[in-house]
Amino acid sequence: MADPTGEANRGALRLDFDRRLLLQFRGSAITSDAGLLPYRELDDAVGLTDTAANTLADARTGKNGRHRLAGLLRQSVFGRLAGYEDVNDADRLCHDPAMRWVVGDRAITGSAASASQMGRFETKWLSRPENLAALADLPGRWVDKVHQRRPPRIVVLDMDSSESPTYGEQEGGAYNGHFGCTCYHPLFVFNQLGDVERCALRSGNVHSADGWHAVLEPVIARYRGTVKRLFFRGDAAFANPEIYEFIEAEGIGYTIRLPANRVLQDRIGYLLKRPVGRPPLEVRRYFASFSYQAKSWKKPRRVVAKVEWHPGELYPRVGFIVTNLSRPAERIVAFYNQRGTCEQWIKEGKGAIKWTRLSCRTFAANAVRLQLHALAYNLGNFMRTLAMPKAAERWSLTSLREKLIKIGAKVVSHGRYVTFQMAEVGVPRQMFVDILSLIARLRAPPAPA
């Protein structure tokens, strides 16, 4: 792009198929991401990026820095939220009017950070050990900020792993037989609203539960004494007696899928016999509950079994869940099955935020990128759960990006005001009124005089 601010002194282009049409290029007065501004309003109302910047150490030693740390962090997070997962996009975004107002300060009248500035910020400054540790805490700190406005009575934590494919000689990339590719193997903890409580980047060939304590313990520590009940759910990868003992010591209710074995199947042998008579056309489900102690366990625990007979299938589908809850077996299974939404949130992170785009050479730089993607995901999810009217509260993060963020606007500057003339197509004015009204309710009350 020769002139990213627009060709103010060049003539319009005419289209031959209809000579009435003229094309003018005024990049400095047009934005395609005007919908980022409500997210910036939400950021300001809850106090997210400003608080985050205060926890990061500024490694710059010069005195001619153009942008504050908060502005650089906003550009990283909001850019990912808008679908720009590559730092190279900063060379264009730095001139975008919406991004300049999101970054604030000098960027409003000048430009936001360039690609080289953003590259140094993400791969050099944030990859320092103290900043990487602070970044790992930020998703949880942001969730705490939201909970200060809307305190929860119950929190349900879902832990799961995922894969981020790697290419070339990326540090820490390794072949994973389960996913069938060379990848990283990040670990995530979500709450029941879909917020990322904490995440960690790991080498591709580690077990799904590797490093679980370092990820889960800080999350539980934040909730000690602050919520009425805390629950944990995990798949069979987390069927580990060390996890059971840790969670039980914390007084947390849990449901964890248990791999089947001969002893467990013998306990429900009466449910595994094919029923007599013509098979019905509907699925038949049976439940059982019993006490069980594996050789590696220090004490017996409750196990719930579910057996499903599906039409046209010769053998039943069998699943086991270990739990310390006293609910009926059918309710235990229903509660565990809700952890499937955790996999849906991971898919949203991959599709809408592109958090698998970890293309740096060093492991530390890619760990930074994962944390920045998690922050962008949380900001998008906060908007969905806190500030969307009922007509749009079920929109996915991808729909929010395409309908709300990707709104074109013409920027008109006056003496005292700057007006973004929004295109009223996907999101009408009344929806913006409702969004801004819900965000206003989240602001902390003013301090007494």
Coordinates of C-alpha atoms in Angstrom, one line a residue, residues 75-379:
Q75 CA -3.7 -3.0 19.9
S76 CA -2.7 -6.6 20.3
V77 CA -5.9 -7.7 22.0
F78 CA -8.4 -5.8 19.9
G79 CA -6.6 -6.6 16.7
R80 CA -7.0 -10.3 17.4
L81 CA -10.6 -9.8 18.3
A82 CA -11.2 -8.2 14.9
G83 CA -9.6 -11.2 13.2
Y84 CA -6.1 -9.8 12.6
E85 CA -4.0 -12.6 14.1
D86 CA -0.8 -11.6 12.4
V87 CA 1.5 -8.8 13.6
N88 CA 2.1 -7.9 9.9
D89 CA -1.4 -6.5 9.8
A90 CA -0.3 -3.7 12.1
D91 CA 1.2 -1.8 9.2
R92 CA -2.3 -1.2 7.8
L93 CA -4.2 -1.2 11.1
C94 CA -2.0 1.6 12.6
H95 CA -3.8 4.0 10.2
D96 CA -7.3 2.7 10.8
P97 CA -9.4 5.3 12.6
A98 CA -11.2 2.8 14.8
M99 CA -7.9 1.2 15.9
R100 CA -6.3 4.6 16.6
W101 CA -9.2 5.5 18.9
V102 CA -9.0 2.1 20.6
V103 CA -5.3 2.6 21.3
G104 CA -5.8 6.2 22.4
D105 CA -3.3 8.9 23.4
R106 CA -0.9 9.9 20.6
A107 CA -2.4 7.3 18.2
I108 CA -5.6 9.4 17.9
T109 CA -3.9 12.2 16.0
G110 CA -1.0 10.2 14.6
S111 CA -0.9 6.5 14.1
A112 CA -1.0 3.3 16.2
A113 CA 2.0 1.0 16.5
S114 CA 3.7 -0.3 13.4
A115 CA 4.4 -4.0 12.6
S116 CA 8.0 -3.6 13.9
Q117 CA 6.8 -2.0 17.1
M118 CA 4.2 -4.7 17.7
G119 CA 6.7 -7.4 16.9
R120 CA 9.2 -6.1 19.5
F121 CA 6.3 -5.7 22.0
E122 CA 5.0 -9.3 21.7
T123 CA 8.2 -11.3 21.0
K124 CA 10.7 -9.3 23.1
W125 CA 9.1 -7.3 25.9
L126 CA 6.2 -9.6 26.8
S127 CA 8.3 -12.8 26.5
R128 CA 10.4 -11.8 29.4
P129 CA 9.8 -14.3 32.3
E130 CA 8.2 -11.7 34.6
N131 CA 5.8 -10.5 31.9
L132 CA 5.0 -14.0 30.7
A133 CA 4.1 -14.9 34.3
A134 CA 1.9 -11.8 34.6
L135 CA 0.2 -12.6 31.3
A136 CA -0.7 -16.0 32.5
D137 CA -2.6 -14.4 35.4
L138 CA -4.4 -11.8 33.3
P139 CA -7.3 -14.0 32.1
G140 CA -8.2 -14.8 35.7
R141 CA -7.8 -11.1 36.7
W142 CA -10.2 -10.1 34.0
V143 CA -12.7 -12.6 35.1
D144 CA -12.4 -11.3 38.7
K145 CA -13.1 -7.8 37.4
V146 CA -16.3 -9.0 35.8
H147 CA -17.3 -10.9 39.0
Q148 CA -16.9 -7.7 41.0
R149 CA -19.8 -6.3 38.9
R150 CA -21.8 -9.5 39.0
P151 CA -20.7 -11.9 41.8
P152 CA -21.4 -15.5 41.1
R153 CA -22.8 -17.9 43.7
I154 CA -21.6 -21.1 41.9
V155 CA -18.6 -21.6 39.6
V156 CA -18.1 -24.7 37.5
L157 CA -14.6 -25.3 36.1
D158 CA -14.0 -27.3 32.9
M159 CA -10.5 -28.4 32.1
D160 CA -9.5 -29.6 28.6
S161 CA -6.6 -29.7 26.2
S162 CA -6.4 -28.9 22.5
E163 CA -3.9 -28.8 19.7
S164 CA -2.2 -26.0 17.8
P165 CA -0.4 -27.3 14.6
T166 CA 3.2 -26.2 14.2
Y167 CA 5.4 -26.0 11.1
G168 CA 9.1 -26.1 10.4
E169 CA 11.5 -26.0 13.3
Q170 CA 9.4 -24.3 15.9
E171 CA 10.7 -24.7 19.4
G172 CA 8.6 -27.1 21.5
G173 CA 6.6 -28.5 18.5
A174 CA 6.4 -32.3 18.6
Y175 CA 4.3 -35.1 17.0
N176 CA 1.2 -36.0 18.9
G177 CA -0.3 -39.4 18.1
H178 CA -3.8 -38.6 19.3
F179 CA -4.1 -35.6 17.1
G180 CA -2.0 -37.1 14.3
C181 CA 0.1 -34.0 13.7
T182 CA 3.1 -32.0 14.8
C183 CA 1.7 -29.4 17.2
Y184 CA 1.7 -27.7 20.6
H185 CA -0.7 -29.1 23.2
P186 CA -2.2 -26.2 25.2
L187 CA -4.2 -26.7 28.4
F188 CA -7.3 -24.6 29.2
V189 CA -9.6 -24.0 32.2
F190 CA -13.0 -22.5 31.5
N191 CA -15.9 -21.5 33.7
Q192 CA -19.5 -22.2 33.0
L193 CA -20.0 -19.0 31.1
G194 CA -17.2 -19.8 28.7
D195 CA -14.5 -17.4 30.1
V196 CA -10.9 -18.6 30.0
E197 CA -9.8 -18.8 33.6
R198 CA -6.3 -19.8 32.8
C199 CA -4.3 -21.5 30.0
A200 CA -0.8 -22.7 29.4
L201 CA 1.2 -23.6 26.3
R202 CA 2.9 -27.0 26.4
S203 CA 5.0 -29.1 24.1
G204 CA 3.1 -31.3 21.6
N205 CA 4.0 -34.7 22.9
V206 CA 3.0 -34.3 26.6
H207 CA 0.0 -36.1 28.2
S208 CA -3.3 -34.3 28.2
A209 CA -3.1 -33.8 32.0
D210 CA 0.5 -32.8 32.1
G211 CA 1.0 -29.7 34.3
W212 CA -2.6 -29.7 35.5
H213 CA -1.7 -28.5 39.0
A214 CA 0.2 -25.4 37.8
V215 CA -2.9 -24.4 35.8
L216 CA -5.7 -25.5 38.1
E217 CA -4.4 -24.5 41.5
P218 CA -4.1 -20.7 40.8
V219 CA -7.7 -20.7 39.6
I220 CA -9.0 -22.5 42.7
A221 CA -6.9 -20.2 44.9
R222 CA -8.7 -17.2 43.5
Y223 CA -12.1 -18.6 44.4
R224 CA -11.3 -19.8 48.0
G225 CA -13.9 -18.2 50.3
T226 CA -15.5 -16.1 47.5
V227 CA -18.1 -18.4 46.0
K228 CA -20.7 -20.6 47.7
R229 CA -20.0 -23.8 45.7
L230 CA -17.2 -24.7 43.3
F231 CA -17.3 -27.7 40.9
F232 CA -14.8 -29.3 38.5
R233 CA -15.4 -31.5 35.4
G234 CA -12.8 -33.3 33.3
D235 CA -12.7 -36.1 30.7
A236 CA -10.9 -39.4 31.1
A237 CA -7.4 -37.8 30.7
F238 CA -7.9 -36.3 34.2
A239 CA -8.9 -39.6 35.8
N240 CA -5.9 -39.4 38.2
P241 CA -5.9 -40.1 41.9
E242 CA -3.7 -37.1 42.5
I243 CA -6.4 -34.9 41.0
Y244 CA -9.1 -36.5 43.0
E245 CA -7.2 -36.0 46.3
F246 CA -6.4 -32.4 45.5
I247 CA -9.9 -31.5 44.6
E248 CA -11.4 -33.3 47.6
A249 CA -9.0 -31.6 49.9
E250 CA -10.3 -28.3 48.6
G251 CA -13.9 -29.3 49.2
I252 CA -14.8 -29.1 45.5
G253 CA -17.5 -31.2 43.9
Y254 CA -16.3 -33.1 40.8
T255 CA -17.3 -35.4 38.0
I256 CA -14.5 -37.0 35.9
R257 CA -14.9 -39.6 33.2
L258 CA -13.4 -42.9 34.2
P259 CA -11.8 -45.3 31.6
A260 CA -13.6 -48.6 31.5
N261 CA -12.0 -51.8 32.8
R262 CA -13.1 -55.4 33.5
V263 CA -13.9 -54.8 37.1
L264 CA -16.2 -51.9 36.3
Q265 CA -18.0 -53.8 33.6
D266 CA -18.5 -56.7 35.9
R267 CA -20.2 -54.5 38.4
I268 CA -22.9 -53.6 35.8
G269 CA -23.0 -56.9 34.0
Y270 CA -26.7 -57.1 34.5
L271 CA -27.2 -54.0 32.4
L272 CA -25.0 -55.3 29.5
K273 CA -27.2 -58.2 28.6
R274 CA -29.2 -57.6 25.5
P275 CA -32.9 -57.1 26.4
V276 CA -35.3 -59.8 25.3
G277 CA -37.7 -59.0 22.5
R278 CA -37.9 -56.8 19.4
P279 CA -35.5 -53.8 19.8
P280 CA -37.4 -50.5 20.1
L281 CA -36.8 -47.6 17.8
E282 CA -35.8 -45.2 20.6
V283 CA -32.6 -45.1 22.6
R284 CA -32.8 -46.9 26.0
R285 CA -30.7 -45.6 28.9
Y286 CA -29.9 -47.3 32.2
F287 CA -28.0 -45.9 35.1
A288 CA -26.2 -47.5 38.0
S289 CA -24.2 -46.2 41.0
F290 CA -21.8 -48.1 43.2
S291 CA -18.6 -47.8 45.3
Y292 CA -15.3 -48.7 43.7
Q293 CA -11.6 -48.5 44.7
A294 CA -8.9 -49.0 42.1
K295 CA -5.5 -50.3 43.3
S296 CA -3.9 -46.8 43.0
W297 CA -6.6 -45.2 45.1
K298 CA -6.3 -44.7 48.9
K299 CA -10.0 -45.0 49.5
P300 CA -13.2 -46.1 47.7
R301 CA -15.1 -43.5 45.6
R302 CA -18.5 -43.3 44.0
V303 CA -18.8 -44.4 40.4
V304 CA -21.8 -43.7 38.2
A305 CA -22.4 -45.8 35.1
K306 CA -24.5 -45.1 32.0
V307 CA -25.5 -47.8 29.5
E308 CA -27.2 -46.8 26.2
W309 CA -28.8 -49.3 23.8
H310 CA -29.1 -47.6 20.4
P311 CA -31.3 -49.0 17.6
G312 CA -29.3 -51.0 15.0
E313 CA -26.3 -51.4 17.2
L314 CA -25.3 -54.8 18.5
Y315 CA -23.4 -53.7 21.6
P316 CA -24.4 -51.0 24.2
R317 CA -22.5 -47.7 24.7
V318 CA -21.0 -47.7 28.3
G319 CA -19.5 -44.8 30.2
F320 CA -18.3 -44.4 33.8
I321 CA -18.0 -41.3 35.9
V322 CA -16.2 -41.0 39.2
T323 CA -17.7 -38.3 41.5
N324 CA -18.0 -37.1 45.1
L325 CA -21.5 -35.7 44.5
S326 CA -24.5 -37.2 46.1
R327 CA -27.0 -36.4 43.3
P328 CA -29.0 -39.2 41.6
A329 CA -27.0 -41.1 39.0
E330 CA -29.1 -39.6 36.1
R331 CA -28.4 -36.0 37.3
I332 CA -24.7 -36.8 37.7
V333 CA -24.5 -37.9 34.0
A334 CA -26.5 -34.8 32.9
F335 CA -24.2 -32.5 34.9
Y336 CA -21.0 -34.2 33.4
N337 CA -22.4 -34.0 29.8
Q338 CA -22.6 -30.2 30.1
R339 CA -18.8 -30.1 29.9
G340 CA -19.3 -30.6 26.1
T341 CA -19.7 -26.9 25.9
C342 CA -16.0 -26.6 26.8
E343 CA -15.1 -28.2 23.5
Q344 CA -17.4 -25.8 21.8
W345 CA -15.6 -22.8 23.4
I346 CA -12.3 -24.2 22.2
K347 CA -13.7 -24.4 18.7
E348 CA -14.8 -20.8 19.0
G349 CA -11.3 -19.8 20.1
K350 CA -9.9 -21.6 17.0
G351 CA -12.4 -20.2 14.6
A352 CA -13.2 -16.7 15.7
I353 CA -10.0 -15.7 17.5
K354 CA -7.5 -17.9 15.6
W355 CA -5.6 -18.9 18.7
T356 CA -3.9 -21.7 16.9
R357 CA -1.9 -19.1 15.0
L358 CA 1.3 -19.6 16.9
S359 CA 3.8 -19.0 14.2
C360 CA 6.8 -17.7 16.1
R361 CA 10.1 -19.6 16.2
T362 CA 10.6 -19.5 20.0
F363 CA 8.4 -21.3 22.5
A364 CA 8.2 -18.2 24.8
A365 CA 7.0 -15.9 22.0
N366 CA 4.3 -18.4 21.1
A367 CA 3.3 -18.7 24.8
V368 CA 2.8 -14.9 24.7
R369 CA 0.7 -15.1 21.6
L370 CA -1.6 -17.8 23.2
Q371 CA -2.2 -15.6 26.3
L372 CA -3.0 -12.6 24.1
H373 CA -5.4 -14.7 22.1
A374 CA -7.0 -15.8 25.4
L375 CA -7.5 -12.2 26.4
A376 CA -9.1 -11.3 23.1
Y377 CA -11.4 -14.3 23.5
N378 CA -12.4 -13.3 27.0
L379 CA -13.1 -9.7 25.9

